[in-house]
Amino acid sequence: MKGSELRRMYVEFFREKEHDIMPSASLVPQDDASLLWINSGMAPLKKYFDGRVAPSNPRMTNSQKCIRTNDIENVGKTARHQTFFEMLGNFSIGDYFKRETIHWAWEFLTERIGLDAHRLSVTIHPEDDEAFLIWHREIGVPEEKILRLEENFWDIGEGPCGPNSEVFFDRGKEVGCGREECDAACDCDRHLEIWNLVFSQYNHNPDGSYTPLPKKNIDTGMGLERTASVLQNVATNFDTDLFRPIIDEAARLVGVQYGVTQDIDTKLKIIADHVRTVSFSITDGVSPSNEGRGYVIRRLLRRAVRSGKQLGYNHPFLHRLVATVGTIMEDYYPEVLQKKEYVERIIRLEEDRFFETLTEGESLLDQVISQVKKQGKNIIPGAQAFKLYDTYGFPVDLTEEIAAENGLSVDREAFSKALEEQRARARNARQEIDSMQVQTTVLRDLDEKSSFVGYTEYSIPAKIEWMLVSGEVAAVAELGERVQIVLDRTPFYAESGGQAADRGMLIHPSFELRVLDVQKAPHGQHVHDCEVVMGRATIETVVTAAIDVNARLDIMKHHTATHLLHKALREVLGEHVAQAGSLVQSDRLRFDFSHVGALSSDELEQVERLVNEEIWRDEVVTIEEMPQKQAKLLGAMALFGEKYGDIVRVVRAGTYSLELCGGCHVERTGQIGLFKLVQESGIGSGVRRVEAVTGKHAYEHVLAEEKLLFTMAESMRANVAQLPERIDAMLGHTKQLQREIEGLTAKLGRVEAMQLLNQIEPIFGGHMLVAKLQDLDVEGLRAIVDELKSRRNDLLILLGSTKENKVAFVVYVPIEYQTKGYHAGKLVKEVAAVAGGTGGGRADIAQAGGKQPEQLDAALRKAKHLLTVQLTQ
């Protein structure tokens, strides 16, 4: 059975059990700052388990793509470790519990996918007699195949927890430790865990006690790859049809054969696993970078490239495996092939960068090795190994390998300590965000009815149904207090899909509240975060709920413009453009999207013109609701951050743009008035950001730029039309002055060179000139060196100078000194290091810069010492 067949059979089985099939969520967690990656099937459903959102159906199932990177070093060395994997799961939020879960698990395993019941065993918690009786008496599992293990209890601290039951498959006596008494508790590879059933029935209280939950939940997880390995009767996850085509293609590309040696197999498995992770991450909008998720992806990508290099292949190849990954996963994840060219381009760029990094890293490591040897030591400090790893992406195993070739080792303990300190900093940087500071436990039980009418109504009578003051449900809110309010109906839009919440007022003859923010409660009610600005607010009172209409109209213009912008970017840059984030406010819009490299001025002009042309066409913006499948058939694009149900809202801007969206929009594109791009920038590798303004804000932006032009024109005593001509003339005059300066510098150089000839010092077997000058940059120093060479080509020269708080060095080494072991590039690098700089060059001539001008004298003393010592040896 193929992996794709297993995946499909699983979700269809639970669909028959009245579960909703949840789509595989993005690998990037939404509204969950506690996770770097989606790492389990339950992770994207956490909002249902903790009560922030009430599901439309308490029964759910999914096949969820996941990333775990806590054991990267074990990938390829074991049969099961992966960084990217799929978790099949079925979930119940306060609906069914143990009996149904266990019965359905057994039915699926033995009847649907045909596993031999005699080869299955289970584990339970020692005190979970209920699970034991279901497994033994109702299912018929022999008592000796039901193991009671203390570790069978799922608990991560305060919050829901409970016992769990794991299902194991016996792979046979020929696999594992060989002991007759071997069972599921053994650490060998014979008994393979394929399904974990978690029975969330207790609450772990702050005082350490456990109390029963009023509503019990189910959370199960079955590893797709390991279950596929059982069904396909192969030794490891990597030998399944989910991996093997990638391994075979990688082997072909790098010129090796899988199955010949363990070392080759390990490296091919690393490549296969990591290219899956990298391909899916980039598809989901995460590109290699130096921080956060991007850093993880960069590390995995470079580890895979390094594995290819260790197999003897010294060229970029990883990008050529994306098509294979996409083909294998196309059945459930068509997006990888849809974005194949973009993913390949990102990976290829990173591969090219890494090969440059390897060259730079090897050069820096050579310096470290040289310093260690000069100190008479044989261990490279862990801090320096970590700097190579962290700053330059140089793998520590490569550092150890090169060190060993030079008779040295690496202080791995100190390296590990530095690495752990970095991880601790990353952990401490994570923080949970709760924008309204309301208690989820209170909102979870909020069942007051409330409807949103703000698409068409901006000021309405509404009754205050519910109030929360200082975290407590209340009937009264005093002057100056902050209060959360639910109305029976509201015109206020709650922040979602990138669109900012409405602001406004709740007005009553005896009190007034200013609405500062609006967020959605778990059951969908709009919770208004307010401040009492007059009187004493009371529950069950009818107020006039009025939004700030001008701000809403501006938001609508920016939101519709965002749709037009998205479409224009795809037309100009390509179909790989996908939204990675957005912000729609009254005064501006911000749009993040996947793309490599900055947009050119021509591309920005094209995008801006396309959007404005759609505005000038003044086409109707239509909004209609329809089944999600129908909307997708029409080609509607989904916007980042939106959550869609079975019935979706489709926004069509004329014949140009078609998107799923729950936000507020203008009635005609012409109402936007004007669209103006303000800024374009990069916010991460492979992610660009544009900011824009519309309507009156666009007019004000153009007016400010116009004023700037008039100011410049006035300062140059010209009108605006004459500015280009005046600037060209000024630049031409500047170039002429620069040429004159260069001529004068050359004359001064000749004079300076003649004076420097008096500072030549004899050294063993020749002459050298080490001299300090003032107010010269590298070009000035090179001019003097050229003049000196024309007069004395047998002279070893090292000049240093300070200018504008920087240091410059130039070194010339004649051929006769090169034969004695001197290299200009190496010499200038060592000297510049004293002044906080670096540089390099050829054996005969080289240059360098430094950041510490106060160290110039020390650097020149170092130069004299180096020259004198070597030339007298």
Short mmCIF file of N, CA and C in Angstrom, two decimals, residues 764-767 792-796 812-823 843-844 870-871:
data_model
loop_
_atom_site.label_atom_id
_atom_site.label_comp_id
_atom_site.label_asym_id
_atom_site.label_seq_id
_atom_site.Cartn_x
_atom_site.Cartn_y
_atom_site.Cartn_z
N PHE A 764 68.06 41.55 6.47
CA PHE A 764 68.89 40.44 6.02
C PHE A 764 68.52 40.06 4.58
N GLY A 765 69.42 40.27 3.67
CA GLY A 765 69.20 39.87 2.28
C GLY A 765 68.40 40.84 1.46
N GLY A 766 68.16 42.09 1.92
CA GLY A 766 67.38 43.02 1.11
C GLY A 766 67.03 44.28 1.86
N HIS A 767 65.93 44.93 1.37
CA HIS A 767 65.49 46.18 1.98
C HIS A 767 63.98 46.18 2.12
N ARG A 792 62.22 51.46 -7.14
CA ARG A 792 62.93 50.37 -6.47
C ARG A 792 62.07 49.10 -6.53
N ASN A 793 62.18 48.30 -7.59
CA ASN A 793 61.31 47.12 -7.70
C ASN A 793 61.79 45.95 -6.83
N ASP A 794 62.92 46.13 -6.11
CA ASP A 794 63.40 45.09 -5.21
C ASP A 794 63.02 45.36 -3.75
N LEU A 795 62.15 46.36 -3.55
CA LEU A 795 61.84 46.83 -2.22
C LEU A 795 60.54 46.21 -1.70
N LEU A 796 60.57 45.60 -0.51
CA LEU A 796 59.37 45.09 0.14
C LEU A 796 58.71 46.26 0.86
N TYR A 812 53.32 45.39 -0.82
CA TYR A 812 53.93 44.91 -2.07
C TYR A 812 55.10 44.00 -1.73
N VAL A 813 55.13 42.79 -2.30
CA VAL A 813 56.20 41.82 -2.06
C VAL A 813 56.83 41.44 -3.39
N PRO A 814 58.08 41.85 -3.64
CA PRO A 814 58.76 41.48 -4.89
C PRO A 814 58.93 39.97 -5.01
N ILE A 815 59.21 39.50 -6.20
CA ILE A 815 59.29 38.06 -6.46
C ILE A 815 60.37 37.39 -5.63
N GLU A 816 61.50 38.08 -5.41
CA GLU A 816 62.58 37.44 -4.66
C GLU A 816 62.20 37.17 -3.21
N TYR A 817 61.27 38.00 -2.64
CA TYR A 817 60.80 37.77 -1.28
C TYR A 817 59.70 36.69 -1.24
N GLN A 818 58.96 36.61 -2.33
CA GLN A 818 57.94 35.56 -2.41
C GLN A 818 58.58 34.18 -2.36
N THR A 819 59.73 34.03 -2.98
CA THR A 819 60.42 32.74 -2.96
C THR A 819 60.93 32.39 -1.58
N LYS A 820 61.02 33.42 -0.70
CA LYS A 820 61.45 33.18 0.68
C LYS A 820 60.25 32.90 1.61
N GLY A 821 59.05 32.80 1.02
CA GLY A 821 57.88 32.42 1.82
C GLY A 821 56.93 33.54 2.14
N TYR A 822 57.23 34.77 1.65
CA TYR A 822 56.34 35.87 1.96
C TYR A 822 55.22 35.98 0.93
N HIS A 823 54.01 36.26 1.44
CA HIS A 823 52.80 36.37 0.62
C HIS A 823 52.10 37.65 1.04
N ALA A 843 49.85 37.22 -4.12
CA ALA A 843 51.12 37.04 -3.43
C ALA A 843 52.00 38.28 -3.55
N ASP A 844 51.85 39.04 -4.67
CA ASP A 844 52.72 40.20 -4.88
C ASP A 844 52.15 41.49 -4.32
N GLN A 870 61.06 36.78 9.90
CA GLN A 870 61.08 35.79 8.82
C GLN A 870 62.30 35.94 7.93
N LEU A 871 62.67 37.18 7.63
CA LEU A 871 63.78 37.39 6.71
C LEU A 871 65.13 37.10 7.33
#
